[in-house]
Amino acid sequence: MTTTTTEDHDVPGVPATIPGDGDQDAARTTRRHVTRVAFVAALGGLLYGYDTGVISGTLIEIGKEFSIGSAVKEFITASILVGAILGAFLTGPVSARIGRRRTILLIAAVFTLGVLFAAVSPSPVFLVLSRLFLGLAVGGSTQTIPTYIAEIAPGPRRGSLVTVFNCAIGVGILSAALVGVALNGVVSWRLMIGVAAAPAIVLLLGMLRLPESPRWFVSKDRIGPARQVLRWLRPSHGDAEDELGEIRRLDDAEPDSGAGQWAQLRKPWVRPALVAGLIVAAFTQLTGLEMMIYYTPTILTDAGFPHVYSLWANVGVGVVYLVMTFVGSRIVDRVGRRRLTLVMLPGAALSIGLFGALFFLQDGNPSPVLTIVLILSFMFFQAGGIQVVGWLVGSEMYPLRIRAAATSLHAMVLWGADLLVTSTALTMTGWIGLGGTMLVYAALNVLGWVLVFLRVPETKGRSLEQIEQSLRDGTFLPRAGQRS
């Protein structure tokens, strides 16, 4: 095997000697490198899924121990989302300043401490504050990890690699649901929450052996380290040099005005990407999926179904979410982000609309079988569609110079929409009934489809630099891109 040394041998995660051109195993080796980066970083998604989903199976026991009502339960559930909004906001400038890799290391430490604090909570107030702190890591992970993977991944594989994060979220949600069924009443809810410290430590240790994003290095004018990372990640030095040249060309095209990234978000040529990305961010939550994940057992129990049945229904929700997220991640680079969303959202709208109508047609006593079929059908279309592309779009649409601030805003809007849904779901059900609430979410699915059709372009098969160039050329929007 031939090897070539490059400058800046102190780049963490990258050896001083890397495969050279002409090496027959270089393509397989670099493919493994990229895949390892994606899978280790995606552990943050597993923690996000578990830490937000585990509350579904523990909330009833928490309520019993602390003697609290539905309002406090909503507050405990929603506190992690408030933290997520703050975390998404705070990690933007942090990741821009210290890099994606070191930010993820910090996030892993907060995950570890947050679940341990929550597990030992002596009161509802302490639990709320612990989940608020834990939410900093949840929001931070969604701001930083998809961006990190997107900046590491080669263009043709970017969709499948970034959506490893989504699949990990599904694993976390399903794990939380299975723990809720298997351990409910067997072990304390505290252990069910605290066990998440283990994967958080694995993430922390794993990130110590991974490199920084080459695009972040370029943004800091550290060309040597960027070159070394790209040569470690790409099958040939020619590919690495071509990609590095394109990154540098677009970075140089936007002179540093001295304004912060948040101020630069107001530039007119950036606006189409912000509008498109924030539409997707908002409607991944407003369409009702997280409400189903958090409240399926509570909703079904309140509707008169046995508690055990409700917990098993929650497992079904987790299974469908994971399976369809995996399926979506495998096809998103072939089908496309925009098309996958437009194909799947109508099915989600129909499923949740029929679920709502069922409660009116059967006088609030719907068939248990039909109820779970419609819930799982809704999860099928949601998890396999807009949920696959929610974080992916946010990681690839925004230009390099503003990417940290833009992905922060993307995550803040997504978590803000999640907070809105989570903090109002049970209250709205009390006002207009479960059937009426589901019909509201059906209408939001329809509205989401219309906005995606009008404002969200296709990005499959395009490098991050090509997407940025389309913004500068005015060919970013769907119709403009088709004319071009």
XYZ file of C-alpha atoms in Angstrom:
484
model
C 0.000 0.000 0.000
C 1.367 3.408 -0.918
C 0.973 6.235 1.517
C 1.425 9.956 1.400
C 2.054 12.286 4.281
C 0.549 15.730 4.463
C 1.048 18.785 6.594
C -0.671 19.301 9.972
C -0.224 15.783 11.319
C -1.828 16.826 14.606
C -5.372 16.717 13.222
C -7.320 14.597 15.780
C -8.816 11.445 14.309
C -6.621 11.451 11.182
C -3.327 9.502 11.002
C -0.132 11.122 9.777
C -0.085 8.702 6.826
C -3.119 8.336 4.598
C -3.887 6.224 1.491
C -2.391 7.622 -1.693
C -3.658 7.714 -5.265
C -3.625 4.404 -7.083
C -4.257 2.324 -3.975
C -6.799 -0.370 -4.873
C -8.288 -0.396 -1.389
C -8.526 3.379 -1.055
C -12.204 3.612 -2.050
C -13.288 0.916 0.408
C -11.100 2.351 3.152
C -12.369 5.905 2.804
C -15.945 4.651 2.549
C -15.476 2.923 5.911
C -14.010 6.111 7.364
C -17.041 8.177 6.318
C -19.473 5.523 7.540
C -17.725 5.302 10.921
C -17.918 9.067 11.349
C -21.659 9.041 10.584
C -22.511 6.141 12.885
C -20.538 7.393 15.884
C -21.877 10.938 15.608
C -25.417 9.605 15.115
C -25.370 8.223 18.662
C -26.525 11.725 19.536
C -29.717 10.917 17.651
C -30.234 7.767 19.719
C -29.908 9.845 22.883
C -32.317 12.445 21.505
C -34.880 9.739 20.656
C -34.571 7.906 23.965
C -34.467 10.956 26.240
C -37.518 12.539 24.609
C -39.413 9.236 24.164
C -38.824 7.640 27.566
C -41.147 10.138 29.228
C -44.064 8.454 27.469
C -43.616 5.208 29.419
C -42.608 6.815 32.715
C -45.044 9.723 32.978
C -47.803 7.751 34.708
C -45.392 6.435 37.391
C -43.871 9.891 37.825
C -47.376 11.267 38.328
C -48.108 8.675 40.983
C -44.874 9.242 42.907
C -45.167 13.028 42.939
C -49.018 13.188 43.031
C -49.237 15.610 40.101
C -51.952 16.343 37.546
C -51.979 16.657 33.771
C -50.798 20.287 33.782
C -47.580 19.417 35.648
C -47.126 16.341 33.439
C -47.275 18.571 30.375
C -44.729 20.879 31.980
C -42.346 17.998 32.748
C -42.713 16.703 29.194
C -42.271 20.115 27.597
C -39.313 21.252 29.726
C -36.858 19.241 27.634
C -38.160 21.067 24.555
C -37.546 24.478 26.140
C -34.016 23.310 26.791
C -33.758 22.088 23.206
C -34.625 25.543 21.877
C -31.973 27.109 24.115
C -29.466 24.416 23.156
C -30.061 24.951 19.453
C -29.513 28.686 19.902
C -26.392 28.394 22.050
C -24.561 25.725 20.053
C -24.637 27.735 16.818
C -21.988 30.265 17.851
C -20.147 27.561 19.809
C -19.832 25.233 16.796
C -18.798 28.170 14.607
C -16.085 29.142 17.070
C -14.639 25.853 18.351
C -15.736 23.457 15.594
C -18.375 20.781 15.131
C -16.330 17.978 16.722
C -15.560 19.728 20.003
C -19.142 20.964 20.225
C -20.392 17.362 19.969
C -17.967 16.374 22.740
C -19.502 19.089 24.912
C -23.003 17.899 23.999
C -22.132 14.316 25.005
C -21.013 15.551 28.430
C -24.296 17.439 28.916
C -26.271 14.335 27.880
C -24.443 12.300 30.533
C -24.991 14.786 33.335
C -28.558 15.599 32.326
C -29.905 12.044 32.497
C -28.163 11.448 35.822
C -29.667 14.629 37.289
C -33.129 13.615 36.032
C -32.776 10.103 37.433
C -32.138 11.336 40.972
C -34.739 14.123 40.963
C -36.280 14.507 44.457
C -39.184 16.685 43.293
C -41.128 17.704 40.177
C -39.301 21.055 40.116
C -35.892 19.355 40.127
C -37.072 16.985 37.378
C -38.237 19.910 35.262
C -34.885 21.676 35.696
C -32.962 18.468 34.959
C -34.893 17.882 31.754
C -34.410 21.530 30.849
C -30.632 21.006 31.197
C -30.853 17.740 29.270
C -32.699 19.592 26.540
C -29.588 21.720 25.926
C -27.892 18.566 24.642
C -30.957 17.461 22.667
C -31.207 20.788 20.854
C -27.456 21.063 20.471
C -27.218 17.617 18.918
C -29.831 18.451 16.298
C -28.049 21.688 15.411
C -24.555 20.245 15.168
C -24.601 16.530 14.317
C -26.513 16.574 10.987
C -24.331 19.503 9.872
C -21.165 17.679 10.898
C -22.156 14.528 8.992
C -23.242 16.527 5.920
C -19.914 18.378 5.844
C -18.003 15.088 6.095
C -20.080 13.085 3.581
C -19.507 12.936 -0.195
C -22.405 14.422 -2.182
C -23.903 11.183 -3.598
C -24.071 9.599 -0.128
C -24.992 12.677 1.901
C -28.688 11.863 2.217
C -28.214 8.283 3.395
C -25.437 9.249 5.813
C -27.158 12.255 7.397
C -30.342 10.219 7.850
C -28.374 7.703 9.926
C -29.056 10.371 12.555
C -32.797 9.959 11.924
C -32.516 6.170 12.144
C -30.697 6.533 15.454
C -33.565 8.710 16.692
C -35.898 5.856 15.746
C -33.761 3.344 17.643
C -33.896 5.623 20.663
C -37.669 6.056 20.466
C -38.253 2.309 20.052
C -35.841 1.523 22.887
C -37.725 3.916 25.137
C -41.047 2.286 24.202
C -39.711 -1.242 24.835
C -38.265 -0.169 28.170
C -41.665 1.318 29.032
C -43.410 -1.997 28.335
C -40.832 -4.391 29.752
C -39.772 -2.498 32.861
C -42.880 -0.513 33.782
C -43.708 -1.545 37.343
C -40.598 -3.754 37.490
C -37.933 -1.118 38.037
C -38.122 2.512 39.054
C -38.748 5.154 36.433
C -35.463 6.632 37.638
C -33.469 3.698 36.280
C -35.432 3.824 33.021
C -34.264 7.414 32.561
C -30.724 7.041 33.946
C -29.678 4.138 31.702
C -29.193 6.648 28.851
C -25.942 7.761 30.481
C -24.218 4.697 28.957
C -24.604 5.635 25.253
C -23.790 9.251 26.133
C -20.399 8.124 27.447
C -19.868 5.999 24.312
C -20.552 9.084 22.165
C -18.062 11.104 24.195
C -15.315 8.495 23.817
C -16.089 7.838 20.150
C -15.891 11.491 19.130
C -12.364 11.715 20.559
C -11.238 9.506 17.639
C -13.011 11.399 14.851
C -11.780 14.391 12.800
C -13.106 17.915 12.548
C -15.224 18.978 9.563
C -13.017 20.036 6.632
C -15.485 22.796 5.780
C -15.125 24.273 9.255
C -11.349 24.225 8.791
C -11.736 26.148 5.512
C -14.019 28.684 7.186
C -11.166 29.326 9.637
C -8.571 29.510 6.817
C -6.915 26.308 8.018
C -6.356 24.780 4.608
C -3.743 22.199 5.641
C -5.974 20.382 8.150
C -8.919 20.578 5.718
C -6.808 18.947 3.006
C -5.662 16.188 5.343
C -9.207 15.353 6.479
C -10.508 15.309 2.898
C -7.673 13.021 1.773
C -8.588 10.670 4.629
C -12.265 10.722 3.591
C -12.064 10.651 -0.222
C -10.862 7.802 -2.476
C -8.220 9.861 -4.297
C -6.145 12.944 -3.674
C -7.562 14.412 -6.873
C -11.108 14.140 -5.510
C -9.977 15.738 -2.260
C -8.235 18.624 -4.048
C -11.215 19.262 -6.349
C -13.609 19.381 -3.389
C -11.249 21.553 -1.379
C -10.927 23.967 -4.301
C -14.713 24.261 -4.649
C -15.145 24.872 -0.910
C -12.456 27.569 -0.965
C -13.881 29.218 -4.091
C -17.324 29.731 -2.546
C -15.880 30.691 0.831
C -13.777 33.379 -0.890
C -16.829 34.553 -2.880
C -18.404 35.905 0.317
C -15.996 38.465 1.819
C -15.969 38.801 5.574
C -17.944 41.954 6.264
C -17.225 41.812 9.974
C -20.924 41.163 10.671
C -21.869 38.163 12.757
C -23.536 35.130 11.242
C -26.936 36.081 12.640
C -26.732 39.508 10.972
C -25.782 37.864 7.663
C -29.001 35.818 7.706
C -30.801 38.968 6.546
C -29.021 39.017 3.175
C -31.596 38.731 0.349
C -29.783 35.975 -1.558
C -29.871 33.733 1.547
C -33.593 34.204 2.178
C -34.969 31.460 -0.152
C -32.898 28.822 1.659
C -34.051 30.067 5.068
C -37.713 30.061 4.057
C -37.479 26.570 2.549
C -35.554 25.109 5.460
C -37.749 26.654 8.133
C -40.923 25.443 6.421
C -39.625 21.884 6.622
C -38.415 22.409 10.197
C -41.771 23.712 11.436
C -43.942 21.122 9.716
C -41.950 18.126 10.893
C -43.530 18.966 14.271
C -46.765 20.817 13.516
C -48.053 17.801 11.595
C -48.366 15.843 14.855
C -45.743 13.096 14.905
C -44.069 14.058 18.171
C -47.478 14.400 19.810
C -48.093 10.734 18.954
C -44.681 9.709 20.302
C -45.087 11.553 23.596
C -48.749 10.989 24.310
C -49.936 7.755 22.635
C -50.274 5.845 25.957
C -51.889 8.846 27.681
C -54.314 9.496 24.808
C -55.386 5.854 24.501
C -55.677 5.385 28.268
C -57.820 8.509 28.572
C -59.967 7.176 25.701
C -60.733 4.087 27.782
C -58.205 1.573 26.491
C -56.335 -0.620 29.025
C -52.952 0.775 30.101
C -51.052 -2.320 28.898
C -52.701 -2.029 25.477
C -51.655 1.614 25.329
C -48.032 0.775 26.135
C -47.930 -1.898 23.432
C -49.436 0.580 20.981
C -46.536 2.858 21.867
C -44.124 0.051 20.947
C -45.909 -0.256 17.601
C -45.418 3.482 17.060
C -41.704 3.084 17.771
C -41.334 0.083 15.436
C -43.048 1.828 12.534
C -41.043 4.993 13.119
C -37.754 3.085 13.043
C -38.610 0.892 10.051
C -39.910 3.743 7.924
C -37.062 6.054 8.877
C -34.637 3.347 7.789
C -36.531 2.767 4.531
C -36.645 6.506 3.874
C -32.931 6.877 4.559
C -32.173 4.151 1.998
C -34.212 5.759 -0.785
C -33.878 9.491 -0.118
C -30.786 9.830 -2.321
C -32.652 8.174 -5.213
C -36.179 9.510 -4.771
C -35.185 12.971 -3.541
C -36.053 15.035 -0.492
C -38.825 17.115 -2.062
C -40.519 14.230 -3.873
C -40.461 11.931 -0.842
C -42.149 14.606 1.262
C -44.793 15.404 -1.349
C -45.622 11.725 -1.879
C -45.969 10.829 1.802
C -47.686 13.851 3.384
C -51.111 13.202 1.793
C -51.179 9.709 3.338
C -50.355 11.190 6.733
C -53.129 13.780 6.385
C -55.677 11.127 5.399
C -54.689 8.754 8.215
C -54.858 11.272 11.040
C -58.013 12.821 9.542
C -59.760 9.428 9.566
C -58.499 8.871 13.116
C -60.207 12.093 14.172
C -63.393 11.329 12.242
C -63.567 7.897 13.887
C -64.151 9.476 17.298
C -67.081 11.479 15.933
C -68.603 8.614 13.968
C -68.404 6.147 16.863
C -69.425 8.538 19.640
C -66.039 8.660 21.340
C -65.757 4.855 21.605
C -63.785 3.836 18.525
C -62.770 0.312 17.602
C -59.427 -0.504 19.272
C -58.171 -2.316 16.170
C -59.132 0.458 13.770
C -57.672 3.061 16.116
C -54.238 1.460 16.239
C -54.287 0.807 12.473
C -54.850 4.503 11.791
C -52.189 5.584 14.308
C -49.640 3.241 12.722
C -50.697 4.325 9.234
C -50.069 7.938 10.201
C -46.638 6.996 11.551
C -45.890 5.093 8.333
C -46.394 8.129 6.115
C -44.899 10.662 8.532
C -41.767 8.762 9.518
C -41.051 7.702 5.939
C -41.523 11.198 4.534
C -41.034 14.618 6.066
C -39.366 13.198 9.189
C -36.592 11.716 7.040
C -35.770 15.050 5.434
C -36.313 17.419 8.382
C -32.751 17.410 9.689
C -31.252 16.522 6.299
C -32.580 19.669 4.624
C -31.316 21.775 7.500
C -27.820 20.344 7.114
C -27.456 21.001 3.372
C -29.395 24.096 2.285
C -27.516 26.833 4.120
C -24.291 28.488 2.851
C -21.044 27.771 4.703
C -20.480 31.303 6.036
C -23.873 31.336 7.816
C -24.341 27.607 8.351
C -23.866 27.622 12.120
C -26.414 30.411 12.695
C -28.839 29.070 10.076
C -28.802 25.533 11.466
C -29.330 27.000 14.939
C -32.383 28.858 13.681
C -33.563 25.714 11.864
C -33.322 23.660 15.060
C -34.911 26.420 17.150
C -37.920 26.610 14.839
C -38.270 22.838 14.843
C -38.069 22.587 18.625
C -40.280 25.634 19.053
C -42.948 23.954 16.932
C -42.477 20.769 18.959
C -42.885 22.736 22.185
C -46.058 24.341 20.853
C -47.550 20.959 19.962
C -46.431 19.227 23.159
C -47.596 21.947 25.524
C -51.025 22.251 23.899
C -51.902 18.673 22.855
C -53.613 17.562 26.053
C -55.169 20.980 26.601
C -56.568 21.092 23.061
C -57.913 17.565 23.491
C -59.761 18.767 26.585
C -61.251 21.713 24.670
C -62.327 20.184 21.359
C -61.993 16.476 22.020
C -59.540 13.972 20.601
C -61.398 13.798 17.286
C -61.290 17.554 16.775
C -57.602 17.701 17.704
C -56.712 15.059 15.124
C -58.627 16.970 12.429
C -56.573 20.076 13.224
C -53.381 18.080 12.673
C -54.807 16.692 9.413
C -55.292 20.265 8.163
C -51.714 21.124 9.143
C -50.448 18.169 7.075
C -52.284 19.573 4.056
C -50.875 23.053 4.648
C -47.377 21.590 4.965
C -47.741 19.863 1.578
C -48.755 23.121 -0.120
C -45.805 25.066 1.311
C -43.273 22.360 0.452
C -44.612 22.244 -3.111
C -44.257 26.003 -3.523
C -41.019 26.791 -1.676
C -38.777 23.739 -1.170
C -36.439 22.723 -4.043
C -34.849 19.355 -4.714
C -31.275 18.953 -3.432
C -30.499 15.296 -4.129
C -27.259 14.567 -5.962
C -25.920 18.107 -5.530
C -22.879 19.070 -3.500
C -23.216 21.615 -0.715
C -21.319 24.047 -2.904
C -23.663 23.513 -5.874
C -26.666 24.235 -3.637
C -24.999 27.420 -2.415
C -24.183 28.452 -5.977
C -27.851 28.060 -6.993
C -28.743 30.553 -4.247
C -26.270 33.047 -5.646
C -27.513 32.448 -9.215
C -31.206 32.839 -8.298
C -32.060 29.284 -9.422
C -32.702 27.846 -5.962
C -36.522 27.770 -5.888
C -38.328 24.822 -7.536
C -39.597 26.626 -10.659
C -36.414 28.658 -11.090
C -34.331 25.494 -10.831
C -36.457 23.740 -13.446
C -36.081 26.664 -15.870
C -32.312 26.619 -15.320
